[in-house]
Amino acid sequence: MKPNKISPDGEGEVNAEPPPDIICPYEVTPDDLNDMNEKKDFEKFLALGGLEGIAQKLHTSLHEGLSTTATGDASIATHTEVFGPNRFPEALPKSFFSLVWDNLQDPVNLILCFAATVSTILGVAIPEERKKADWIEGVAIWVALLLVISVSAGNDYQKDKQFRKLNAEKDNIFVKVIRDGQATLVLNHEVVVGDIYILDTGDKVVADGIVLDSQGLVIDEAALTGESDPIKKFCIVEGPEDGWVRSGTQVSEGSGKLLIIAVGELSEWGKTMLLVGEAGDDETPLQEKLTVVASTVGKVGFGVAICCFIALLIKWCVINHGFPVKQINDNGPVQFFLFAVTIIVVAVPEGLPLAVTISLAYSMKKMMKDNNFVRVLSACETMGG
């Protein structure tokens, strides 16, 4: 079973169910365990035979754990294939050109693109404007726009690569499980359904499980549920006490053992990561303000340009006692249109995105000197760089 991927914009596969082409060789299916775990269903827990019954159905032992030498259905490889690996959904990395496209969607940049295109075309197409080299203004806007987008996309791409490398190392931790009757250290990614997971004070829980032994085990679930008070966990053999432990939580006190029943995408933490990936990113306060500025400037500039064009056109028609078509390029409607375009181009603050990008890049460099890595350039303004 391969882990699902989440696209950077929040779209992509979000199905946490096992692939339909894998036939479950066990008496308990991933759906059964998932349904019981999600609802903390004590009645279903009893229906599956309790801890002993679930362990037997998973071809594991509550005392010996899984066997590293077993083959067939009892092997660790088969458990991984059927119930999935203990890896959480990962966002697909964005390419440089994808980041360039994202930066180009900024409202200010879109207005600059329009202004630069119109200014360049009119400066080249009309002979009078071409003689005065008015196309240079359009080219200058293109250069500023290209610089802004390149700096923003380049910074975001570089920092994303650095964060992925750091996260890959940070996410690799060793945990204790019982295999072949002995406590063994394995990487958290190697934990599978059916493992007997040993917890001690300070450990981070890396998979969902049911408590089979509690020595004053207390779990801090704030990271997952927001519950501020740590919760004491009990073995649920004798009754429906709270013996369900979730991945992403932490051991505050005591120690204990779990029978792992959900890993990776089927765990509660994995499902939470899928929802986080679907949520996408919100605009920062500065981006929201720039969007308002761009919208206001565009509307006001466009409105003033139309008013000037109409006023000049009416005056021209009155002076010429009508609309002489042969004189439209002789200080007539063509020139009035150029005036209107000039007003729109001048109204757009082409230096604003560049100034914002340079200031945020400077903040990022200062924060890096303090050993604070920032993945997204626009995050600097919310972090107070």
Short mmCIF file of C-alpha atoms in Angstrom, two decimals:
data_model
loop_
_atom_site.label_atom_id
_atom_site.label_comp_id
_atom_site.label_asym_id
_atom_site.label_seq_id
_atom_site.Cartn_x
_atom_site.Cartn_y
_atom_site.Cartn_z
CA MET A 1 0.00 0.00 0.00
CA LYS A 2 1.57 3.27 -1.08
CA PRO A 3 0.96 6.44 0.95
CA ASN A 4 -1.39 8.95 -0.57
CA LYS A 5 -0.04 12.30 -1.66
CA ILE A 6 -1.53 15.75 -1.17
CA SER A 7 -0.91 18.35 -3.82
CA PRO A 8 0.51 21.69 -2.63
CA ASP A 9 -2.70 23.55 -3.32
CA GLY A 10 -4.66 21.12 -1.17
CA GLU A 11 -6.02 18.97 -3.99
CA GLY A 12 -5.14 15.34 -4.58
CA GLU A 13 -5.96 11.93 -3.17
CA VAL A 14 -7.56 12.01 0.24
CA ASN A 15 -8.84 8.46 0.40
CA ALA A 16 -7.53 6.76 3.52
CA GLU A 17 -8.98 3.36 2.63
CA PRO A 18 -6.70 0.49 1.61
CA PRO A 19 -6.52 -0.31 -2.10
CA PRO A 20 -9.38 -2.57 -3.20
CA ASP A 21 -7.09 -4.98 -5.05
CA ILE A 22 -5.42 -6.16 -1.80
CA ILE A 23 -7.21 -9.17 -0.31
CA CYS A 24 -7.05 -9.17 3.49
CA PRO A 25 -5.80 -12.58 4.72
CA TYR A 26 -6.73 -11.85 8.34
CA GLU A 27 -9.97 -12.46 10.20
CA VAL A 28 -10.15 -8.74 11.00
CA THR A 29 -10.01 -6.22 8.14
CA PRO A 30 -8.55 -2.69 8.09
CA ASP A 31 -12.15 -1.39 7.86
CA ASP A 32 -13.11 -3.24 11.05
CA LEU A 33 -10.16 -1.84 12.98
CA ASN A 34 -10.63 1.63 11.50
CA ASP A 35 -14.31 1.76 12.43
CA MET A 36 -13.66 0.50 15.96
CA ASN A 37 -10.73 2.88 16.48
CA GLU A 38 -12.49 5.95 15.10
CA LYS A 39 -15.59 5.53 17.26
CA LYS A 40 -13.79 3.98 20.27
CA ASP A 41 -16.42 1.26 19.93
CA PHE A 42 -16.18 -0.93 23.05
CA GLU A 43 -18.96 -3.27 21.85
CA LYS A 44 -17.13 -3.95 18.59
CA PHE A 45 -13.95 -4.41 20.59
CA LEU A 46 -15.69 -7.17 22.57
CA ALA A 47 -17.23 -8.62 19.39
CA LEU A 48 -13.74 -9.02 17.93
CA GLY A 49 -12.70 -10.98 21.02
CA GLY A 50 -11.03 -8.23 23.05
CA LEU A 51 -7.27 -7.83 23.08
CA GLU A 52 -6.62 -11.57 22.89
CA GLY A 53 -9.06 -12.04 20.03
CA ILE A 54 -7.73 -9.09 17.98
CA ALA A 55 -4.14 -10.21 18.55
CA GLN A 56 -5.00 -13.74 17.45
CA LYS A 57 -6.77 -12.47 14.35
CA LEU A 58 -3.72 -10.32 13.50
CA HIS A 59 -1.38 -13.33 13.94
CA THR A 60 0.51 -11.63 16.76
CA SER A 61 1.05 -12.28 20.47
CA LEU A 62 0.37 -9.92 23.36
CA HIS A 63 3.53 -11.22 25.07
CA GLU A 64 5.89 -12.13 22.24
CA GLY A 65 4.80 -9.55 19.67
CA LEU A 66 5.35 -10.11 15.96
CA SER A 67 8.00 -12.50 14.72
CA THR A 68 10.79 -11.12 12.55
CA THR A 69 11.39 -14.56 11.04
CA ALA A 70 7.77 -15.44 10.28
CA THR A 71 6.60 -15.86 6.70
CA GLY A 72 3.23 -15.64 5.01
CA ASP A 73 0.36 -13.93 6.82
CA ALA A 74 2.32 -13.65 10.08
CA SER A 75 5.19 -11.72 8.48
CA ILE A 76 5.82 -8.04 9.09
CA ALA A 77 5.87 -7.43 5.33
CA THR A 78 2.32 -8.78 4.94
CA HIS A 79 1.08 -6.63 7.82
CA THR A 80 2.59 -3.59 6.12
CA GLU A 81 1.08 -4.47 2.75
CA VAL A 82 -2.44 -5.04 4.11
CA PHE A 83 -2.69 -2.34 6.79
CA GLY A 84 -0.32 0.19 5.23
CA PRO A 85 3.03 1.67 6.28
CA ASN A 86 3.34 4.06 9.19
CA ARG A 87 3.87 7.11 7.00
CA PHE A 88 1.72 10.19 6.92
CA PRO A 89 0.52 11.99 3.77
CA GLU A 90 3.12 14.26 2.26
CA ALA A 91 2.52 17.37 0.20
CA LEU A 92 3.91 17.04 -3.30
CA PRO A 93 6.76 19.53 -3.81
CA LYS A 94 5.98 22.48 -6.05
CA SER A 95 8.18 23.03 -9.07
CA PHE A 96 9.88 26.39 -9.62
CA PHE A 97 7.56 27.18 -12.54
CA SER A 98 4.54 26.33 -10.39
CA LEU A 99 5.73 28.84 -7.79
CA VAL A 100 6.27 31.40 -10.57
CA TRP A 101 2.68 30.85 -11.71
CA ASP A 102 1.37 31.23 -8.14
CA ASN A 103 3.21 34.53 -7.72
CA LEU A 104 1.87 35.70 -11.07
CA GLN A 105 -1.72 35.30 -9.78
CA ASP A 106 -1.22 38.15 -7.33
CA PRO A 107 -3.76 40.92 -8.21
CA VAL A 108 -1.06 43.62 -8.30
CA ASN A 109 1.06 41.53 -10.65
CA LEU A 110 -1.93 40.85 -12.89
CA ILE A 111 -2.63 44.58 -13.21
CA LEU A 112 1.03 45.20 -13.99
CA CYS A 113 0.91 42.50 -16.69
CA PHE A 114 -2.09 44.19 -18.30
CA ALA A 115 -0.51 47.64 -18.10
CA ALA A 116 2.82 46.42 -19.47
CA THR A 117 1.16 44.56 -22.34
CA VAL A 118 -0.99 47.51 -23.44
CA SER A 119 1.86 50.01 -23.06
CA THR A 120 4.30 47.84 -25.03
CA ILE A 121 1.87 47.04 -27.86
CA LEU A 122 0.75 50.64 -28.34
CA GLY A 123 4.33 51.91 -28.08
CA VAL A 124 5.39 49.60 -30.91
CA ALA A 125 2.26 49.60 -33.09
CA ILE A 126 1.66 53.37 -33.39
CA PRO A 127 4.37 55.15 -35.43
CA GLU A 128 4.23 58.40 -33.42
CA GLU A 129 4.65 56.51 -30.13
CA ARG A 130 7.40 54.34 -31.62
CA LYS A 131 9.41 57.41 -32.64
CA LYS A 132 9.25 58.71 -29.06
CA ALA A 133 10.34 55.26 -27.78
CA ASP A 134 7.32 55.07 -25.48
CA TRP A 135 7.57 51.26 -25.58
CA ILE A 136 10.43 51.56 -23.08
CA GLU A 137 7.94 52.23 -20.29
CA GLY A 138 6.19 48.92 -20.97
CA VAL A 139 9.50 47.04 -21.08
CA ALA A 140 10.51 48.63 -17.75
CA ILE A 141 7.33 47.32 -16.14
CA TRP A 142 8.04 43.83 -17.53
CA VAL A 143 11.57 43.92 -16.06
CA ALA A 144 10.28 44.95 -12.62
CA LEU A 145 7.57 42.28 -12.76
CA LEU A 146 10.05 39.58 -13.79
CA LEU A 147 12.39 40.56 -10.95
CA VAL A 148 9.60 40.43 -8.35
CA ILE A 149 8.31 37.03 -9.46
CA SER A 150 11.80 35.50 -9.79
CA VAL A 151 12.91 36.62 -6.32
CA SER A 152 9.71 35.41 -4.64
CA ALA A 153 9.59 32.06 -6.44
CA GLY A 154 13.33 31.46 -6.00
CA ASN A 155 13.20 32.08 -2.25
CA ASP A 156 10.13 29.89 -1.77
CA TYR A 157 11.63 27.05 -3.82
CA GLN A 158 14.97 27.12 -2.00
CA LYS A 159 13.42 27.20 1.47
CA ASP A 160 10.94 24.43 0.64
CA LYS A 161 13.83 22.13 -0.30
CA GLN A 162 15.64 22.95 2.94
CA PHE A 163 12.51 22.31 5.01
CA ARG A 164 11.91 18.95 3.36
CA LYS A 165 15.45 17.86 4.14
CA LEU A 166 15.15 18.97 7.77
CA ASN A 167 11.73 17.37 8.22
CA ALA A 168 12.95 14.07 6.78
CA GLU A 169 15.61 13.92 9.51
CA LYS A 170 13.34 15.24 12.27
CA ASP A 171 10.57 12.73 11.57
CA ASN A 172 12.88 9.72 11.93
CA ILE A 173 12.77 8.62 15.57
CA PHE A 174 13.40 5.29 17.26
CA VAL A 175 10.61 3.62 19.24
CA LYS A 176 10.46 0.45 21.34
CA VAL A 177 8.36 -2.51 20.28
CA ILE A 178 8.27 -6.14 21.34
CA ARG A 179 9.28 -8.54 18.60
CA ASP A 180 10.34 -12.15 19.09
CA GLY A 181 9.62 -11.66 22.80
CA GLN A 182 12.26 -8.93 23.22
CA ALA A 183 12.14 -5.15 23.39
CA THR A 184 13.54 -3.87 20.10
CA LEU A 185 14.33 -0.40 18.81
CA VAL A 186 12.87 0.30 15.36
CA LEU A 187 12.26 3.45 13.34
CA ASN A 188 8.78 4.91 13.74
CA HIS A 189 8.14 4.27 10.02
CA GLU A 190 8.68 0.54 10.61
CA VAL A 191 5.88 0.16 13.18
CA VAL A 192 3.02 -1.97 11.81
CA VAL A 193 -0.46 -3.03 12.89
CA GLY A 194 -0.08 -5.92 15.34
CA ASP A 195 3.09 -4.58 17.01
CA ILE A 196 3.28 -4.39 20.80
CA TYR A 197 4.40 -0.80 21.39
CA ILE A 198 6.22 0.13 24.63
CA LEU A 199 5.64 3.64 25.97
CA ASP A 200 7.67 5.51 28.59
CA THR A 201 7.45 9.02 30.03
CA GLY A 202 8.28 11.65 27.41
CA ASP A 203 7.70 9.38 24.40
CA LYS A 204 5.80 10.68 21.39
CA VAL A 205 3.09 8.25 20.25
CA VAL A 206 3.58 7.33 16.59
CA ALA A 207 0.56 5.04 15.98
CA ASP A 208 -2.96 4.38 17.28
CA GLY A 209 -3.33 1.56 19.75
CA ILE A 210 -5.26 -0.05 22.60
CA VAL A 211 -3.73 -0.13 26.07
CA LEU A 212 -2.90 -3.66 27.18
CA ASP A 213 -0.74 -2.66 30.16
CA SER A 214 -0.80 0.64 32.07
CA GLN A 215 1.59 1.63 34.84
CA GLY A 216 0.09 5.03 35.65
CA LEU A 217 0.03 5.88 31.93
CA VAL A 218 -1.02 9.52 31.33
CA ILE A 219 -1.29 10.93 27.80
CA ASP A 220 -1.21 14.59 26.71
CA GLU A 221 -3.67 14.86 23.80
CA ALA A 222 -3.49 18.65 23.38
CA ALA A 223 -1.79 18.43 19.97
CA LEU A 224 -4.59 16.27 18.57
CA THR A 225 -7.78 17.23 20.42
CA GLY A 226 -6.92 20.55 22.08
CA GLU A 227 -7.65 19.02 25.50
CA SER A 228 -5.38 20.87 27.94
CA ASP A 229 -5.55 18.33 30.77
CA PRO A 230 -3.55 15.09 30.37
CA ILE A 231 -5.74 11.96 30.33
CA LYS A 232 -5.01 8.83 32.32
CA LYS A 233 -5.26 5.64 30.29
CA PHE A 234 -6.39 2.23 31.52
CA CYS A 235 -6.42 -1.28 30.16
CA ILE A 236 -9.91 -1.82 28.75
CA VAL A 237 -10.05 -5.57 29.35
CA GLU A 238 -12.42 -5.24 32.30
CA GLY A 239 -14.62 -2.38 31.12
CA PRO A 240 -15.06 0.53 28.68
CA GLU A 241 -12.43 2.79 30.28
CA ASP A 242 -10.44 5.22 28.17
CA GLY A 243 -7.79 2.87 26.85
CA TRP A 244 -7.52 4.28 23.32
CA VAL A 245 -4.24 6.04 22.54
CA ARG A 246 -3.79 8.20 19.43
CA SER A 247 -0.75 8.97 17.35
CA GLY A 248 0.51 12.55 17.60
CA THR A 249 0.01 12.61 21.39
CA GLN A 250 2.70 12.42 24.08
CA VAL A 251 3.27 10.44 27.29
CA SER A 252 3.20 12.81 30.27
CA GLU A 253 3.58 10.26 33.06
CA GLY A 254 3.98 6.55 33.66
CA SER A 255 4.53 3.80 31.14
CA GLY A 256 2.56 1.14 29.34
CA LYS A 257 2.11 -1.10 26.34
CA LEU A 258 -0.18 -0.79 23.32
CA LEU A 259 -1.50 -3.18 20.71
CA ILE A 260 -1.18 -1.18 17.49
CA ILE A 261 -4.41 -1.16 15.47
CA ALA A 262 -3.91 1.78 13.05
CA VAL A 263 -0.87 3.37 11.42
CA GLY A 264 -0.11 6.07 8.88
CA GLU A 265 -3.09 7.44 6.96
CA LEU A 266 -5.60 5.27 8.84
CA SER A 267 -4.53 6.67 12.22
CA GLU A 268 -6.30 9.70 13.69
CA TRP A 269 -3.21 11.85 13.17
CA GLY A 270 -2.96 10.73 9.55
CA LYS A 271 -6.60 11.67 8.92
CA THR A 272 -5.96 15.06 10.52
CA MET A 273 -3.01 15.62 8.18
CA LEU A 274 -5.25 14.84 5.21
CA LEU A 275 -7.75 17.46 6.35
CA VAL A 276 -4.98 20.00 6.90
CA GLY A 277 -3.73 19.34 3.38
CA GLU A 278 -7.23 19.95 1.96
CA ALA A 279 -7.60 23.23 3.83
CA GLY A 280 -4.95 25.05 1.78
CA ASP A 281 -3.26 28.31 2.70
CA ASP A 282 -4.89 31.59 3.68
CA GLU A 283 -3.58 34.96 2.64
CA THR A 284 -1.41 36.82 5.13
CA PRO A 285 -2.60 40.25 6.38
CA LEU A 286 -0.12 42.02 4.10
CA GLN A 287 -1.30 40.04 1.07
CA GLU A 288 -4.91 40.92 1.90
CA LYS A 289 -4.03 44.63 2.12
CA LEU A 290 -2.11 44.51 -1.16
CA THR A 291 -5.11 42.85 -2.80
CA VAL A 292 -7.34 45.70 -1.59
CA VAL A 293 -4.80 48.28 -2.79
CA ALA A 294 -4.54 46.65 -6.22
CA SER A 295 -8.32 46.46 -6.56
CA THR A 296 -8.80 50.08 -5.48
CA VAL A 297 -6.03 51.41 -7.72
CA GLY A 298 -7.36 49.46 -10.68
CA LYS A 299 -10.93 50.67 -10.23
CA VAL A 300 -9.99 54.31 -9.61
CA GLY A 301 -7.45 54.41 -12.44
CA PHE A 302 -9.85 52.75 -14.86
CA GLY A 303 -12.66 55.10 -13.85
CA VAL A 304 -10.54 58.24 -14.25
CA ALA A 305 -9.23 57.00 -17.61
CA ILE A 306 -12.75 56.44 -18.93
CA CYS A 307 -13.92 59.86 -17.69
CA CYS A 308 -10.95 61.61 -19.35
CA PHE A 309 -11.46 59.69 -22.60
CA ILE A 310 -15.19 60.55 -22.73
CA ALA A 311 -14.57 64.21 -21.85
CA LEU A 312 -11.87 64.63 -24.52
CA LEU A 313 -13.98 62.78 -27.10
CA ILE A 314 -16.99 65.03 -26.46
CA LYS A 315 -14.83 68.16 -26.73
CA TRP A 316 -13.29 66.86 -29.99
CA CYS A 317 -16.73 66.13 -31.47
CA VAL A 318 -18.01 69.59 -30.51
CA ILE A 319 -14.99 71.35 -32.03
CA ASN A 320 -15.20 69.34 -35.25
CA HIS A 321 -19.02 69.52 -35.44
CA GLY A 322 -19.37 65.75 -35.56
CA PHE A 323 -17.15 62.71 -35.86
CA PRO A 324 -14.77 63.11 -38.84
CA VAL A 325 -13.31 59.62 -39.32
CA LYS A 326 -10.34 60.89 -41.34
CA GLN A 327 -9.10 62.95 -38.36
CA ILE A 328 -9.29 60.30 -35.61
CA ASN A 329 -5.46 60.00 -35.58
CA ASP A 330 -4.91 63.76 -35.73
CA ASN A 331 -5.07 64.69 -32.07
CA GLY A 332 -8.30 62.73 -31.96
CA PRO A 333 -9.76 59.55 -30.38
CA VAL A 334 -6.55 57.52 -30.96
CA GLN A 335 -4.54 60.01 -28.92
CA PHE A 336 -7.31 60.19 -26.31
CA PHE A 337 -7.15 56.41 -25.96
CA LEU A 338 -3.38 56.63 -25.44
CA PHE A 339 -3.95 59.24 -22.74
CA ALA A 340 -6.39 56.90 -21.00
CA VAL A 341 -3.94 53.99 -21.18
CA THR A 342 -1.18 56.24 -19.81
CA ILE A 343 -3.36 57.16 -16.85
CA ILE A 344 -3.94 53.46 -16.06
CA VAL A 345 -0.23 52.64 -16.43
CA VAL A 346 0.86 55.56 -14.25
CA ALA A 347 -1.75 54.72 -11.60
CA VAL A 348 -0.41 51.18 -11.14
CA PRO A 349 2.40 51.20 -8.53
CA GLU A 350 4.86 48.93 -10.33
CA GLY A 351 7.46 49.50 -7.62
CA LEU A 352 5.18 48.33 -4.77
CA PRO A 353 5.52 44.54 -5.27
CA LEU A 354 9.28 44.93 -5.76
CA ALA A 355 9.63 46.97 -2.56
CA VAL A 356 7.57 44.44 -0.58
CA THR A 357 9.52 41.47 -1.97
CA ILE A 358 12.91 43.06 -1.24
CA SER A 359 11.89 43.96 2.33
CA LEU A 360 10.58 40.44 3.03
CA ALA A 361 13.70 38.86 1.52
CA TYR A 362 15.82 41.09 3.76
CA SER A 363 13.75 39.98 6.78
CA MET A 364 14.24 36.34 5.81
CA LYS A 365 18.02 36.77 5.64
CA LYS A 366 18.06 38.42 9.07
CA MET A 367 15.98 35.60 10.55
CA MET A 368 18.29 32.98 9.01
CA LYS A 369 21.23 34.60 10.83
CA ASP A 370 19.27 33.92 14.04
CA ASN A 371 18.85 30.27 12.93
CA ASN A 372 15.16 30.79 12.12
CA PHE A 373 14.29 29.13 8.80
CA VAL A 374 11.29 30.47 6.90
CA ARG A 375 9.78 28.33 4.16
CA VAL A 376 7.49 30.89 2.51
CA LEU A 377 8.71 34.44 1.90
CA SER A 378 5.35 36.08 2.72
CA ALA A 379 5.38 34.47 6.19
CA CYS A 380 8.08 36.92 7.32
CA GLU A 381 5.57 39.73 7.81
CA THR A 382 3.38 37.63 10.15
CA MET A 383 6.40 36.34 12.10
CA GLY A 384 7.75 39.83 12.69
CA GLY A 385 11.09 39.44 10.92
#
